[in-house]
């Protein structure tokens, strides 16, 4: 029997039914599928409601990854008793009047979260409005609403959801493990805590019963908003991020960007530590991630990612926040303006950092010196009983005048050992000026590392990496002044693309022309490549255009040509820099230090590795048990 058999077609053909209106229970379950994908989605909706209610303390409790219990308590202005039934109705909200859906000043406004949760779980709302004499409670089980009854609550609102998706068991099968769902809840709370540093958050896991254990807690910050945000980010992203974060603050044509971004030498292996907010709303947007990658492309390897938290603020009419049911994506009226602001703000912040490098580099260096599993600093036998160790003068470390290093001793079967070397520079009694943060050169070891003395420690400089960055910055400056030279192809190359890809490449033609790549419309789905960057030499135009088209489809912008040109400049800088193994005179070493202090981004090489390590004297003294 063939598939074309009329009997089989009749059995598999869709049944034609008349159009009818779905009942409220079915509509709510459908809405729950859009808005509440997992327990973390429910937490997001409920906490956003609490923030919109001007709460200053929010406590969230969950059990079994949120599958059996979710409870959100706040001290906001509450819900009047007579409005509790209306709050559980679809498309009922106090946040907008419906006249202008683009002028949104609150987190949630769809009016679907509460009725949707009531349709797929056992929901109860207890609330006491400001000025009310008592609290009231209403419950919903599987869409069936109870009558409003008195309850005990001093202030605010408590929303409790038990047995999520019990009314739709099929959805439970798609939930992940309790650990994974708990992690998603923690991530939601941390993102909202970043967006609201003036609000206190507490998250508890009550899976074992009782008060449970505190998983996350952030006290409400006060004072200057930037200081409050910095303190909140230190709590969430760690003190290392706070110590190595650059302040970002810029504004352009009605869009402002604030926040903190890490130094290139403080980077991660993935983009999980990148947080973006639009008008206080946590969002994930590929346009933003592409802009961040573009801003750091000159300082990090493609496999490394910065850590940051950026906040874009603009008139609500310039951005549509309702393009996604969970409002995790936004659409700007002018996405190019927002993207350009992110790139310029980050690059300006990185330029202002100058030669600064991450403090974690020094921490890692000190950690390499310390023996493992040592609980406390040892007491040395030669240490005087009073704990005082005479301070050694700088001259005491200088080698004798007739000192010559001995030839390395070769063992019976060992390979020839390297010829270690160190050259000391005369130490003057003049203190190092405070305006020279990289200090004065004192020695060169292994013909590659410059040792400098600073007012409060020492600096170890990788001479090749540092000079490579300086030459690279010089070449980039020259390219920016003189432009990118283009070479005309003897025979223009025709590249066939898909219809959408062709339109994207042509839309970026002006930007590509700035880097010496000239493309034109050839008709149909093809583009014509007439000129390529001279710096790249012989170019596979087909492969380059296709890479650009893929990048435009993925990130809505392209860095391909720019990255390739800068890679060439980086290689030129590498060959033109001071090589490892070259002896440097004292004046050369000091000139290198002074140029590093005056050159932006000199704290890291072209691939994001540090060019120097700074060790404070107090840390060095700890290594030797002096502190």
PDB file of N, CA and C in Angstrom, residues 152-186:
ATOM      1  N   UNK A 152      -3.104  37.369  57.861  1.00  0.00           N
ATOM      2  CA  UNK A 152      -2.175  38.081  58.747  1.00  0.00           C
ATOM      3  C   UNK A 152      -0.916  38.446  57.981  1.00  0.00           C
ATOM      4  N   UNK A 153      -0.652  39.722  57.861  1.00  0.00           N
ATOM      5  CA  UNK A 153       0.564  40.222  57.211  1.00  0.00           C
ATOM      6  C   UNK A 153       0.741  41.677  57.600  1.00  0.00           C
ATOM      7  N   UNK A 154       1.939  42.035  58.020  1.00  0.00           N
ATOM      8  CA  UNK A 154       2.168  43.397  58.501  1.00  0.00           C
ATOM      9  C   UNK A 154       2.316  44.401  57.364  1.00  0.00           C
ATOM     10  N   UNK A 155       2.935  43.971  56.251  1.00  0.00           N
ATOM     11  CA  UNK A 155       3.176  44.924  55.166  1.00  0.00           C
ATOM     12  C   UNK A 155       3.540  44.182  53.893  1.00  0.00           C
ATOM     13  N   UNK A 156       3.260  44.779  52.751  1.00  0.00           N
ATOM     14  CA  UNK A 156       3.712  44.251  51.471  1.00  0.00           C
ATOM     15  C   UNK A 156       2.874  43.104  50.960  1.00  0.00           C
ATOM     16  N   UNK A 157       3.552  42.216  50.208  1.00  0.00           N
ATOM     17  CA  UNK A 157       2.869  41.125  49.523  1.00  0.00           C
ATOM     18  C   UNK A 157       3.704  39.858  49.611  1.00  0.00           C
ATOM     19  N   UNK A 158       3.010  38.728  49.773  1.00  0.00           N
ATOM     20  CA  UNK A 158       3.648  37.415  49.722  1.00  0.00           C
ATOM     21  C   UNK A 158       2.918  36.587  48.670  1.00  0.00           C
ATOM     22  N   UNK A 159       3.646  36.174  47.625  1.00  0.00           N
ATOM     23  CA  UNK A 159       3.083  35.318  46.579  1.00  0.00           C
ATOM     24  C   UNK A 159       3.723  33.947  46.725  1.00  0.00           C
ATOM     25  N   UNK A 160       2.885  32.931  46.892  1.00  0.00           N
ATOM     26  CA  UNK A 160       3.391  31.573  47.079  1.00  0.00           C
ATOM     27  C   UNK A 160       2.825  30.662  45.992  1.00  0.00           C
ATOM     28  N   UNK A 161       3.722  29.969  45.332  1.00  0.00           N
ATOM     29  CA  UNK A 161       3.339  29.062  44.246  1.00  0.00           C
ATOM     30  C   UNK A 161       3.849  27.671  44.586  1.00  0.00           C
ATOM     31  N   UNK A 162       2.933  26.721  44.687  1.00  0.00           N
ATOM     32  CA  UNK A 162       3.300  25.336  44.983  1.00  0.00           C
ATOM     33  C   UNK A 162       2.963  24.445  43.793  1.00  0.00           C
ATOM     34  N   UNK A 163       3.778  23.406  43.649  1.00  0.00           N
ATOM     35  CA  UNK A 163       3.542  22.380  42.634  1.00  0.00           C
ATOM     36  C   UNK A 163       3.372  22.991  41.243  1.00  0.00           C
ATOM     37  N   UNK A 164       4.419  23.686  40.806  1.00  0.00           N
ATOM     38  CA  UNK A 164       4.390  24.294  39.480  1.00  0.00           C
ATOM     39  C   UNK A 164       4.191  23.225  38.413  1.00  0.00           C
ATOM     40  N   UNK A 165       3.322  23.506  37.475  1.00  0.00           N
ATOM     41  CA  UNK A 165       2.986  22.630  36.344  1.00  0.00           C
ATOM     42  C   UNK A 165       2.255  21.349  36.761  1.00  0.00           C
ATOM     43  N   UNK A 166       1.666  21.323  37.969  1.00  0.00           N
ATOM     44  CA  UNK A 166       0.924  20.121  38.354  1.00  0.00           C
ATOM     45  C   UNK A 166      -0.314  19.954  37.465  1.00  0.00           C
ATOM     46  N   UNK A 167      -0.823  21.088  36.931  1.00  0.00           N
ATOM     47  CA  UNK A 167      -1.988  21.011  36.055  1.00  0.00           C
ATOM     48  C   UNK A 167      -1.605  20.673  34.625  1.00  0.00           C
ATOM     49  N   UNK A 168      -0.327  20.731  34.312  1.00  0.00           N
ATOM     50  CA  UNK A 168       0.166  20.366  32.977  1.00  0.00           C
ATOM     51  C   UNK A 168       1.360  19.435  33.156  1.00  0.00           C
ATOM     52  N   UNK A 169       1.128  18.180  33.516  1.00  0.00           N
ATOM     53  CA  UNK A 169       2.225  17.253  33.841  1.00  0.00           C
ATOM     54  C   UNK A 169       3.245  17.097  32.712  1.00  0.00           C
ATOM     55  N   UNK A 170       2.813  17.266  31.473  1.00  0.00           N
ATOM     56  CA  UNK A 170       3.761  17.104  30.370  1.00  0.00           C
ATOM     57  C   UNK A 170       4.911  18.103  30.463  1.00  0.00           C
ATOM     58  N   UNK A 171       4.618  19.296  30.999  1.00  0.00           N
ATOM     59  CA  UNK A 171       5.673  20.307  31.118  1.00  0.00           C
ATOM     60  C   UNK A 171       6.731  19.891  32.135  1.00  0.00           C
ATOM     61  N   UNK A 172       6.346  19.116  33.145  1.00  0.00           N
ATOM     62  CA  UNK A 172       7.307  18.697  34.164  1.00  0.00           C
ATOM     63  C   UNK A 172       8.412  17.831  33.566  1.00  0.00           C
ATOM     64  N   UNK A 173       8.071  17.075  32.530  1.00  0.00           N
ATOM     65  CA  UNK A 173       9.057  16.185  31.926  1.00  0.00           C
ATOM     66  C   UNK A 173      10.193  16.959  31.255  1.00  0.00           C
ATOM     67  N   UNK A 174       9.935  18.225  30.913  1.00  0.00           N
ATOM     68  CA  UNK A 174      10.947  19.012  30.212  1.00  0.00           C
ATOM     69  C   UNK A 174      11.790  19.860  31.163  1.00  0.00           C
ATOM     70  N   UNK A 175      11.462  19.826  32.466  1.00  0.00           N
ATOM     71  CA  UNK A 175      12.291  20.538  33.428  1.00  0.00           C
ATOM     72  C   UNK A 175      13.572  19.758  33.674  1.00  0.00           C
ATOM     73  N   UNK A 176      14.629  20.481  34.006  1.00  0.00           N
ATOM     74  CA  UNK A 176      15.921  19.851  34.250  1.00  0.00           C
ATOM     75  C   UNK A 176      16.034  19.439  35.711  1.00  0.00           C
ATOM     76  N   UNK A 177      17.195  19.026  36.148  1.00  0.00           N
ATOM     77  CA  UNK A 177      17.406  18.575  37.519  1.00  0.00           C
ATOM     78  C   UNK A 177      17.196  19.721  38.500  1.00  0.00           C
ATOM     79  N   UNK A 178      17.000  19.362  39.768  1.00  0.00           N
ATOM     80  CA  UNK A 178      16.815  20.391  40.793  1.00  0.00           C
ATOM     81  C   UNK A 178      18.010  21.341  40.846  1.00  0.00           C
ATOM     82  N   UNK A 179      19.209  20.795  40.697  1.00  0.00           N
ATOM     83  CA  UNK A 179      20.411  21.634  40.734  1.00  0.00           C
ATOM     84  C   UNK A 179      20.412  22.642  39.579  1.00  0.00           C
ATOM     85  N   UNK A 180      20.058  22.186  38.383  1.00  0.00           N
ATOM     86  CA  UNK A 180      20.049  23.073  37.220  1.00  0.00           C
ATOM     87  C   UNK A 180      18.981  24.148  37.362  1.00  0.00           C
ATOM     88  N   UNK A 181      17.789  23.773  37.833  1.00  0.00           N
ATOM     89  CA  UNK A 181      16.724  24.765  38.012  1.00  0.00           C
ATOM     90  C   UNK A 181      17.083  25.754  39.110  1.00  0.00           C
ATOM     91  N   UNK A 182      17.745  25.283  40.166  1.00  0.00           N
ATOM     92  CA  UNK A 182      18.185  26.198  41.229  1.00  0.00           C
ATOM     93  C   UNK A 182      19.203  27.184  40.687  1.00  0.00           C
ATOM     94  N   UNK A 183      20.120  26.697  39.849  1.00  0.00           N
ATOM     95  CA  UNK A 183      21.108  27.595  39.254  1.00  0.00           C
ATOM     96  C   UNK A 183      20.468  28.670  38.399  1.00  0.00           C
ATOM     97  N   UNK A 184      19.404  28.319  37.667  1.00  0.00           N
ATOM     98  CA  UNK A 184      18.710  29.311  36.847  1.00  0.00           C
ATOM     99  C   UNK A 184      18.035  30.357  37.730  1.00  0.00           C
ATOM    100  N   UNK A 185      17.466  29.934  38.861  1.00  0.00           N
ATOM    101  CA  UNK A 185      16.839  30.890  39.786  1.00  0.00           C
ATOM    102  C   UNK A 185      17.888  31.846  40.354  1.00  0.00           C
ATOM    103  N   UNK A 186      19.032  31.309  40.743  1.00  0.00           N
ATOM    104  CA  UNK A 186      20.103  32.144  41.295  1.00  0.00           C
ATOM    105  C   UNK A 186      20.553  33.169  40.262  1.00  0.00           C
TER     106      UNK A 186
END
